[in-house]
Coordinates of N, CA and C in Angstrom, one line a residue:
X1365 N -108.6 18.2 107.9 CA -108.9 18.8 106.6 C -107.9 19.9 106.3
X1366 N -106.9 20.9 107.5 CA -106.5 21.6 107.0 C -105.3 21.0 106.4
X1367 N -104.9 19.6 106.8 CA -103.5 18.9 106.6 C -103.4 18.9 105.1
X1368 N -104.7 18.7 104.3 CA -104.9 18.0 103.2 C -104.8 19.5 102.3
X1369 N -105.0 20.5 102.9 CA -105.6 21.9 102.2 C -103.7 22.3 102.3
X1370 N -102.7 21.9 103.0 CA -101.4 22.0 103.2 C -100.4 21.1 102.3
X1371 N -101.0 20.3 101.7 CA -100.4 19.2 101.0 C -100.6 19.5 99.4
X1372 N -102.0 20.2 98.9 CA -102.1 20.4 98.1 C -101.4 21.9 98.0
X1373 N -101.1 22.7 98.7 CA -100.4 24.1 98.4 C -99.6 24.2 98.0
X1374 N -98.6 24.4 97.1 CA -97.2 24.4 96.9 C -96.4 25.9 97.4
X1375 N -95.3 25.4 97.6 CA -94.9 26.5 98.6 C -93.3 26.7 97.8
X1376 N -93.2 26.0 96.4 CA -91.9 26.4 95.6 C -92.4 27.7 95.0
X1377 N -91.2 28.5 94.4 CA -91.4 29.6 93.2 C -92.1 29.2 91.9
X1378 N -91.8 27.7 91.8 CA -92.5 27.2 90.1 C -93.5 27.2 90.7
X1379 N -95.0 27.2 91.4 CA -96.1 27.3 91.0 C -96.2 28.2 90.1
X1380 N -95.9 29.7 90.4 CA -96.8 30.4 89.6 C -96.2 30.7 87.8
X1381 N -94.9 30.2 87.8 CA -94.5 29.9 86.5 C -95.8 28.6 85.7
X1382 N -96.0 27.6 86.4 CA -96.5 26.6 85.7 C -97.9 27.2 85.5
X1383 N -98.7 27.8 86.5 CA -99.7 28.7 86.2 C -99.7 29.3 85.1
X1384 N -98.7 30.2 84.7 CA -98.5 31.3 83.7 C -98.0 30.1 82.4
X1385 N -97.7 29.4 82.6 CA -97.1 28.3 81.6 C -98.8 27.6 81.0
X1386 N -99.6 27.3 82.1 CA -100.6 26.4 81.3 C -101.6 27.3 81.2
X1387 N -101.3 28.5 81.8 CA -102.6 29.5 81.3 C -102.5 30.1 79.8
X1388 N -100.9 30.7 79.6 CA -101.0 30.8 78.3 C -101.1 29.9 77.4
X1389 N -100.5 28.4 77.1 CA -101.0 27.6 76.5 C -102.5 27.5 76.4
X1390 N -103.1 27.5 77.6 CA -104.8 27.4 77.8 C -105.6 28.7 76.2
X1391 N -104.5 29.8 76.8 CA -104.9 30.8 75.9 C -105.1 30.4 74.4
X1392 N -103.8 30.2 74.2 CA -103.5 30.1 72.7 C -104.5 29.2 72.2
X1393 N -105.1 28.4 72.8 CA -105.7 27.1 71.8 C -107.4 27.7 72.4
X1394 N -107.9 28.7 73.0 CA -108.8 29.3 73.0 C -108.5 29.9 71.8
X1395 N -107.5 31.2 71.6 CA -107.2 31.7 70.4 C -107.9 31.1 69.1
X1396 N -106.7 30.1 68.8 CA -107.1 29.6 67.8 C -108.4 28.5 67.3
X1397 N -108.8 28.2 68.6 CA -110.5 27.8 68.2 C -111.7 28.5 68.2
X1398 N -111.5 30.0 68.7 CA -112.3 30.9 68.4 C -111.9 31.5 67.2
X1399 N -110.9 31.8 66.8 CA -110.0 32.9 65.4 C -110.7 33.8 65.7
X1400 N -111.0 34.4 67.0 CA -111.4 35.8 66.9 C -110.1 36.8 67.9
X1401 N -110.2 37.9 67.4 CA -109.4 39.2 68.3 C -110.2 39.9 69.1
X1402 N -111.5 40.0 69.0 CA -112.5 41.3 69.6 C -112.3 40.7 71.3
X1403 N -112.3 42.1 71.7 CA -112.1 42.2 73.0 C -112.8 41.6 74.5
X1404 N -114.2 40.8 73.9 CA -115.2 40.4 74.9 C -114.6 38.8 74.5
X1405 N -113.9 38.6 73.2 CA -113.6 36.9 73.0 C -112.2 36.8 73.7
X1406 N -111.7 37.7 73.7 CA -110.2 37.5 74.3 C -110.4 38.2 76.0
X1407 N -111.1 38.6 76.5 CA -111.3 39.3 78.0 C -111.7 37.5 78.5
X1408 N -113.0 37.1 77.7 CA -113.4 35.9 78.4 C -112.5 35.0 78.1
X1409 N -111.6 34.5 77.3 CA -110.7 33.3 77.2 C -109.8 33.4 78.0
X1410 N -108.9 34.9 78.1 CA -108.2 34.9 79.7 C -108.6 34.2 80.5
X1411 N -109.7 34.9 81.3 CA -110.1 34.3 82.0 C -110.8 33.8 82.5
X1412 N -110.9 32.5 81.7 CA -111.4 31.0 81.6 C -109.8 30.6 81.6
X1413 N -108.9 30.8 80.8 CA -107.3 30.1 80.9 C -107.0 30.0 82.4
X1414 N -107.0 31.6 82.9 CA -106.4 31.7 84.4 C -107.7 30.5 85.3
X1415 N -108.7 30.7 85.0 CA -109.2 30.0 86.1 C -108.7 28.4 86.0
X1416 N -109.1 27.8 84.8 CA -108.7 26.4 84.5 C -107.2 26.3 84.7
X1417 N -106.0 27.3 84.6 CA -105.0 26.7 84.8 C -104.2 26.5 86.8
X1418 N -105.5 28.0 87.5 CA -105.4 27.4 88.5 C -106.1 26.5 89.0
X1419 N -106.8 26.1 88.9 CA -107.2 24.9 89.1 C -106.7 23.6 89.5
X1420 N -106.1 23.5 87.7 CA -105.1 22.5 87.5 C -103.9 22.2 88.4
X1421 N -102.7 23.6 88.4 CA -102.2 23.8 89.0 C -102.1 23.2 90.7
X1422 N -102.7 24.0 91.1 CA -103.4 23.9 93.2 C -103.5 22.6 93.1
X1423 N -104.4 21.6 92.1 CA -104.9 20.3 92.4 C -103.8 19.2 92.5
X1424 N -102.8 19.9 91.7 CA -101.5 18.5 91.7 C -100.6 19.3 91.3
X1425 N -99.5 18.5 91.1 CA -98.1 18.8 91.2 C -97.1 18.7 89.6
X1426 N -98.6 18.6 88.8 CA -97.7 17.9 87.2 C -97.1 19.4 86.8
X1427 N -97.7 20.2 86.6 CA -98.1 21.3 85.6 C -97.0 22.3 86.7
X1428 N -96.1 21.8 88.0 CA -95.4 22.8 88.5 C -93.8 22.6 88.4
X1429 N -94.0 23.1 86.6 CA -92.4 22.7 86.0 C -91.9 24.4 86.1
X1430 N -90.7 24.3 85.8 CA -89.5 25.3 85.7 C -89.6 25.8 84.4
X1431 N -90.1 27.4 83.7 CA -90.3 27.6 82.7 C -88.9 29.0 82.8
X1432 N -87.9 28.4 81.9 CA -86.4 29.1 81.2 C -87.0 29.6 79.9
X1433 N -85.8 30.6 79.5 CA -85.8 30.6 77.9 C -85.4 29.2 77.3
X1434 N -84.6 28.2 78.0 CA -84.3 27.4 77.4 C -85.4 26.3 76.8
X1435 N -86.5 26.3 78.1 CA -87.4 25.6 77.9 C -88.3 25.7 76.9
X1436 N -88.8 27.4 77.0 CA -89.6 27.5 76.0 C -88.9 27.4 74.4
X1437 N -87.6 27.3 74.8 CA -87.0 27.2 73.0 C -87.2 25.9 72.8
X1438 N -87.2 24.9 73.6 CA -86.9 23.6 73.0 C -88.7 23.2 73.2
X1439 N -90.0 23.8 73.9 CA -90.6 23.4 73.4 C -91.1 24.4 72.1
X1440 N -90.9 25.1 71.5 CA -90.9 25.9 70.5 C -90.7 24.8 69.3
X1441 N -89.3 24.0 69.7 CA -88.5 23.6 68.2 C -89.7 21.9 68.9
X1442 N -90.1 21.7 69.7 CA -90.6 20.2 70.2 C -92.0 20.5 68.9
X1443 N -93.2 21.8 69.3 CA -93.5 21.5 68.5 C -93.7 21.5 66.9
X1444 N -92.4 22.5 66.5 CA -92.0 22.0 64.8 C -92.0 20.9 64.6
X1445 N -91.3 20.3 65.4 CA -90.9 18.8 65.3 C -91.6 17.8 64.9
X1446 N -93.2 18.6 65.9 CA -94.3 17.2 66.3 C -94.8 17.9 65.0
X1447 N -95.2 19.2 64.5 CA -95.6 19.5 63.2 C -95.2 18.8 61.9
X1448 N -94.2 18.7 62.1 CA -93.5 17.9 60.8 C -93.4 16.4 60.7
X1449 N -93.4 15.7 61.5 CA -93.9 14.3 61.9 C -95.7 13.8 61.9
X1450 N -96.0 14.9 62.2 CA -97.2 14.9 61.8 C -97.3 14.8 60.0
X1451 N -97.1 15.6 59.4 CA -97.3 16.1 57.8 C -96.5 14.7 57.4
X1452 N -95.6 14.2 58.0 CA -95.0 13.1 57.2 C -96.2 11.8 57.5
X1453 N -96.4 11.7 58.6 CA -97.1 10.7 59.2 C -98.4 10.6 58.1
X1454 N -98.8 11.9 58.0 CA -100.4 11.7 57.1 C -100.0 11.8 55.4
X1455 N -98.8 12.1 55.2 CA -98.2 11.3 53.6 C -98.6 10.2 53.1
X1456 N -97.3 9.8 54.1 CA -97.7 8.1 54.4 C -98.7 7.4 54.2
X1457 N -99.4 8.1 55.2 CA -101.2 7.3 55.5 C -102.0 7.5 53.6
X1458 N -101.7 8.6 53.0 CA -102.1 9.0 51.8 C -101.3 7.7 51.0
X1459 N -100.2 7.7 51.0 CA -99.7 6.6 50.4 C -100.3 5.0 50.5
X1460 N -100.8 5.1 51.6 CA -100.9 3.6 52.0 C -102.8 3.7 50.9
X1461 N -103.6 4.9 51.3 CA -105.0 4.6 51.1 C -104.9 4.6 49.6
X1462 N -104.2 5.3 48.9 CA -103.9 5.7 47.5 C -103.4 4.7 46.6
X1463 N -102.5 3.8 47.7 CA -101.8 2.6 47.1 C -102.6 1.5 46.0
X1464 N -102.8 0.8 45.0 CA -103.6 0.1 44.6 C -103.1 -1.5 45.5
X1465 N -101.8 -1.8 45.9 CA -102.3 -2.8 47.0 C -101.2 -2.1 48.1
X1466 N -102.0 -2.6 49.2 CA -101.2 -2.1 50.2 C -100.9 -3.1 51.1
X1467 N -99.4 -2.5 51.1 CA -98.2 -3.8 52.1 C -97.8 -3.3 53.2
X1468 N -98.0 -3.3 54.0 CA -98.3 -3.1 55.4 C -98.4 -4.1 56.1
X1469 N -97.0 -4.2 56.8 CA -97.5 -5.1 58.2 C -97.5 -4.8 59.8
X1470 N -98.7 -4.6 60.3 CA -99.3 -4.2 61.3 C -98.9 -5.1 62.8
X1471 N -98.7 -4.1 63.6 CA -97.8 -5.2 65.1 C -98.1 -4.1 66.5
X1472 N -97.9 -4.5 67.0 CA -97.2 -3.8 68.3 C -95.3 -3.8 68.8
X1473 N -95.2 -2.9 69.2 CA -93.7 -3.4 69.1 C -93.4 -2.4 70.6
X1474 N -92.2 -2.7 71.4 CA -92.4 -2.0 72.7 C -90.8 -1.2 72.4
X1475 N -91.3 0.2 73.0 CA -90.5 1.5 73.0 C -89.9 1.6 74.4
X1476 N -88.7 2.2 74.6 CA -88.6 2.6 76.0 C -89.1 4.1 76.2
X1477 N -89.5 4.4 77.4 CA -90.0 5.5 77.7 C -88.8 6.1 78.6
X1478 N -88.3 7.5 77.8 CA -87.6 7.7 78.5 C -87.6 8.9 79.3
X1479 N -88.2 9.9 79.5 CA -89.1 10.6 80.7 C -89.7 10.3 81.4
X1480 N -89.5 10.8 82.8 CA -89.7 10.5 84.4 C -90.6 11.5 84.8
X1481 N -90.9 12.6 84.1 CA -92.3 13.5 84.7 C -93.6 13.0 84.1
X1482 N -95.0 13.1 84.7 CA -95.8 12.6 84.4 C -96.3 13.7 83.3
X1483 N -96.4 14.7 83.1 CA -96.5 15.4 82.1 C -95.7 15.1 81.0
X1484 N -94.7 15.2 80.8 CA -93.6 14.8 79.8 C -94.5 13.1 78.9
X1485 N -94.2 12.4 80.1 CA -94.9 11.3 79.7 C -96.3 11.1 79.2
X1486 N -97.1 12.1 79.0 CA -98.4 12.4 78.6 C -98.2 13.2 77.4
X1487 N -97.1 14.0 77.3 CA -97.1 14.6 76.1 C -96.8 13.5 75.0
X1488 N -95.6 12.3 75.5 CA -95.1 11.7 74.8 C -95.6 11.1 73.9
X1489 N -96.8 10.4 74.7 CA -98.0 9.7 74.4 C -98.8 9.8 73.4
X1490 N -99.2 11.5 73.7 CA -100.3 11.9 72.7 C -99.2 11.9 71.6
X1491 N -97.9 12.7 71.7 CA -97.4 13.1 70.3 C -97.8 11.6 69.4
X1492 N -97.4 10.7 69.9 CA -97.6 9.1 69.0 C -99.1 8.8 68.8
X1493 N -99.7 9.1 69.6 CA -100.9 8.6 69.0 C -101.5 9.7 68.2
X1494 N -101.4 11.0 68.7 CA -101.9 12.1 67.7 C -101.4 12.1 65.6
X1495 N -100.0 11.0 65.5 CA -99.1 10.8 64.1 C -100.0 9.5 63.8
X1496 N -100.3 9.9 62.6 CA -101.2 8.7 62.1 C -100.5 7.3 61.6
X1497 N -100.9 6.4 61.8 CA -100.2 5.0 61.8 C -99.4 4.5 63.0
X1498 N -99.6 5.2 64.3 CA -99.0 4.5 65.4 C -100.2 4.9 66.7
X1499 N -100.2 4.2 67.3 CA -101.0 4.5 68.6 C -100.8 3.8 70.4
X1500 N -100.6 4.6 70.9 CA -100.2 4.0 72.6 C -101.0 3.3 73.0
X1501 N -100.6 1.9 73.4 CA -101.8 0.9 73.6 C -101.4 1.0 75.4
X1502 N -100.6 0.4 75.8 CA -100.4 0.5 77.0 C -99.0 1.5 77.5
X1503 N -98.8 1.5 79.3 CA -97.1 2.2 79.5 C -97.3 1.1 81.1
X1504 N -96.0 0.6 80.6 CA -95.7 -0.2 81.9 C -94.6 0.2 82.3
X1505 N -94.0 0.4 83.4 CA -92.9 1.2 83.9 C -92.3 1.8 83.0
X1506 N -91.2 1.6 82.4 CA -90.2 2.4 81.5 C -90.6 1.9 80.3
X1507 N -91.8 1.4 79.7 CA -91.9 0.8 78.4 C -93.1 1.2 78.0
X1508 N -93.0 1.7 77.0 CA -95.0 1.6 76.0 C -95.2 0.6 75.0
X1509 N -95.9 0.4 74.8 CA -96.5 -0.3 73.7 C -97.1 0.0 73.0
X1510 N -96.7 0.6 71.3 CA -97.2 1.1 70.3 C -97.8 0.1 69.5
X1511 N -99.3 0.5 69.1 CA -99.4 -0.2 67.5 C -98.6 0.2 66.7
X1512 N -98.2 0.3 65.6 CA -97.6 0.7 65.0 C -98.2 0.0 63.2
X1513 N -99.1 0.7 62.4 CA -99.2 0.5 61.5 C -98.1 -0.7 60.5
X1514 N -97.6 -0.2 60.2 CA -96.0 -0.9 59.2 C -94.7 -0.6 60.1
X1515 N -94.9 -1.8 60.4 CA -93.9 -2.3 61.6 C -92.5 -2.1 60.8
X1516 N -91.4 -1.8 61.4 CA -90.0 -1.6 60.4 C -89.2 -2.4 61.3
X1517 N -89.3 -2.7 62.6 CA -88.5 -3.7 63.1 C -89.2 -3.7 64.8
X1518 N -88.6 -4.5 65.1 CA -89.4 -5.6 66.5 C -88.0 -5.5 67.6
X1519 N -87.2 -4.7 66.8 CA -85.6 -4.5 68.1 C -86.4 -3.2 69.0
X1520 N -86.4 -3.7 70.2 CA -86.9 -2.3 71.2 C -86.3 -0.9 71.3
X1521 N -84.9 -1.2 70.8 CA -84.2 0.4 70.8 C -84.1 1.2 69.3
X1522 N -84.0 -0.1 68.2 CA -84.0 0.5 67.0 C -85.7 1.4 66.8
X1523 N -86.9 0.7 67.0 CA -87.7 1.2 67.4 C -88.4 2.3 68.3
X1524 N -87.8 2.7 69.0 CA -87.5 3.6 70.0 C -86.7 4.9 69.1
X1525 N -85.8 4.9 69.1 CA -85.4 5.8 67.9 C -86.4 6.1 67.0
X1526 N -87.2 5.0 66.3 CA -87.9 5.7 64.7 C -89.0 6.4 65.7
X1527 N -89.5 6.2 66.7 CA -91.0 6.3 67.0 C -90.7 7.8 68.3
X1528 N -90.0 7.3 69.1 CA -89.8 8.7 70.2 C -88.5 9.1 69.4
X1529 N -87.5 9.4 69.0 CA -86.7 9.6 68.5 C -86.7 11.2 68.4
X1530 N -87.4 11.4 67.3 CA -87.5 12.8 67.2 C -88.3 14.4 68.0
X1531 N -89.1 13.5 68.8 CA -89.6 14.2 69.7 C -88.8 13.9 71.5
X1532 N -88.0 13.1 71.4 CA -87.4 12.7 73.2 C -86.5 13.9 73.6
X1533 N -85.7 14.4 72.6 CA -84.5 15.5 73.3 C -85.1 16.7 73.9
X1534 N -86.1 17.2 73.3 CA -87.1 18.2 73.1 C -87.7 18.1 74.8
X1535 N -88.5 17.2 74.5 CA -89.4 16.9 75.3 C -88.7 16.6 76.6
X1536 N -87.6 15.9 76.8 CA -87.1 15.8 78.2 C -86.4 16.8 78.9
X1537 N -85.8 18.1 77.4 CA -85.7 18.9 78.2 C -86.6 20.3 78.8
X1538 N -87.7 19.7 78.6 CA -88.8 20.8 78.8 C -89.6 20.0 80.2
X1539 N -90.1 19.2 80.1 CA -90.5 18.4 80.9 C -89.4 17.1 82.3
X1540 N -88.4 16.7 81.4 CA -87.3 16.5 82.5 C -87.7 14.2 82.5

């Protein structure tokens, strides 16, 4: 038992960066789903963040990345990025419901995945299914498979570009 209590400890300097990395994200989205400042909503969302991010942390090894200035800039500009892909994404979708006929052709089409951290690879994920008109069906080694509302081409790299494209530079160098 102690072997196992040894295996889950980490013994780099990134633990307690990824700690402090998923506790304040933990924070912020407490923040913003309470929209309160008073002092007993923000004492207890601390810590609820700190406990859940250690948690997380101790349990496995995703969440024990390397947090630079560089990192936090590029996930800074990762999520404008996903912000604005987003707002395009749901245009679109307005365009399509608003349309009096709608031409849409609907597929699956396979992307390469090109992040190797299992976090990275989860963010990737969500970012696509979170944009309305595409969604992560499966990830087989180095490949996902998107639905993808209105298919624009069936080439796996040209597709790869429209679909990870704007969020890949970002994201791999935050996650790796």
């Amino acid at each position: 038992m102690s072997d196992d209590h040894a295996t889950r400890t980490p013994s780099s300097a990134r633990w307690p960066q990824g700690l402090l990395f998923l506790a304040g994200f933990l924070f912020v989205i407490w923040q913003v789903i309470n929209a309160s400042h008073q002092a007993p909503v923000v004492a207890v969302g601390i810590l609820i963040s700190f406990v859940l991010a250690f948690i997380f942390v101790r349990r496995g090894s995703v969440w024990r990345i390397t947090v630079t200035p560089r990192t936090i800039f590029h996930f800074a500009v990762y999520t404008g990025v996903f912000l604005v892909e987003l707002v395009k994404a749901n245009i679109n979708m307005l365009r399509y419901v608003y349309s009096p006929r709608i031409d849409i052709h609907p597929g699956i089409v396979k992307v390469r995945m090109p992040l190797k951290s299992p976090i990275g690879r989860l963010v990737l994920a969500n970012s696509i299914a979170l944009t309305p008109g595409s969604l992560v069906m499966d990830l087989r080694g180095d490949e996902l498979f998107v639905h993808w509302l209105d298919v624009k081409t069936t080439d796996p790299e040209e597709a790869t570009q429209m679909i990870i494209g704007p969020f890949e530079k970002h994201l791999e160098a935050v996650f790796g």
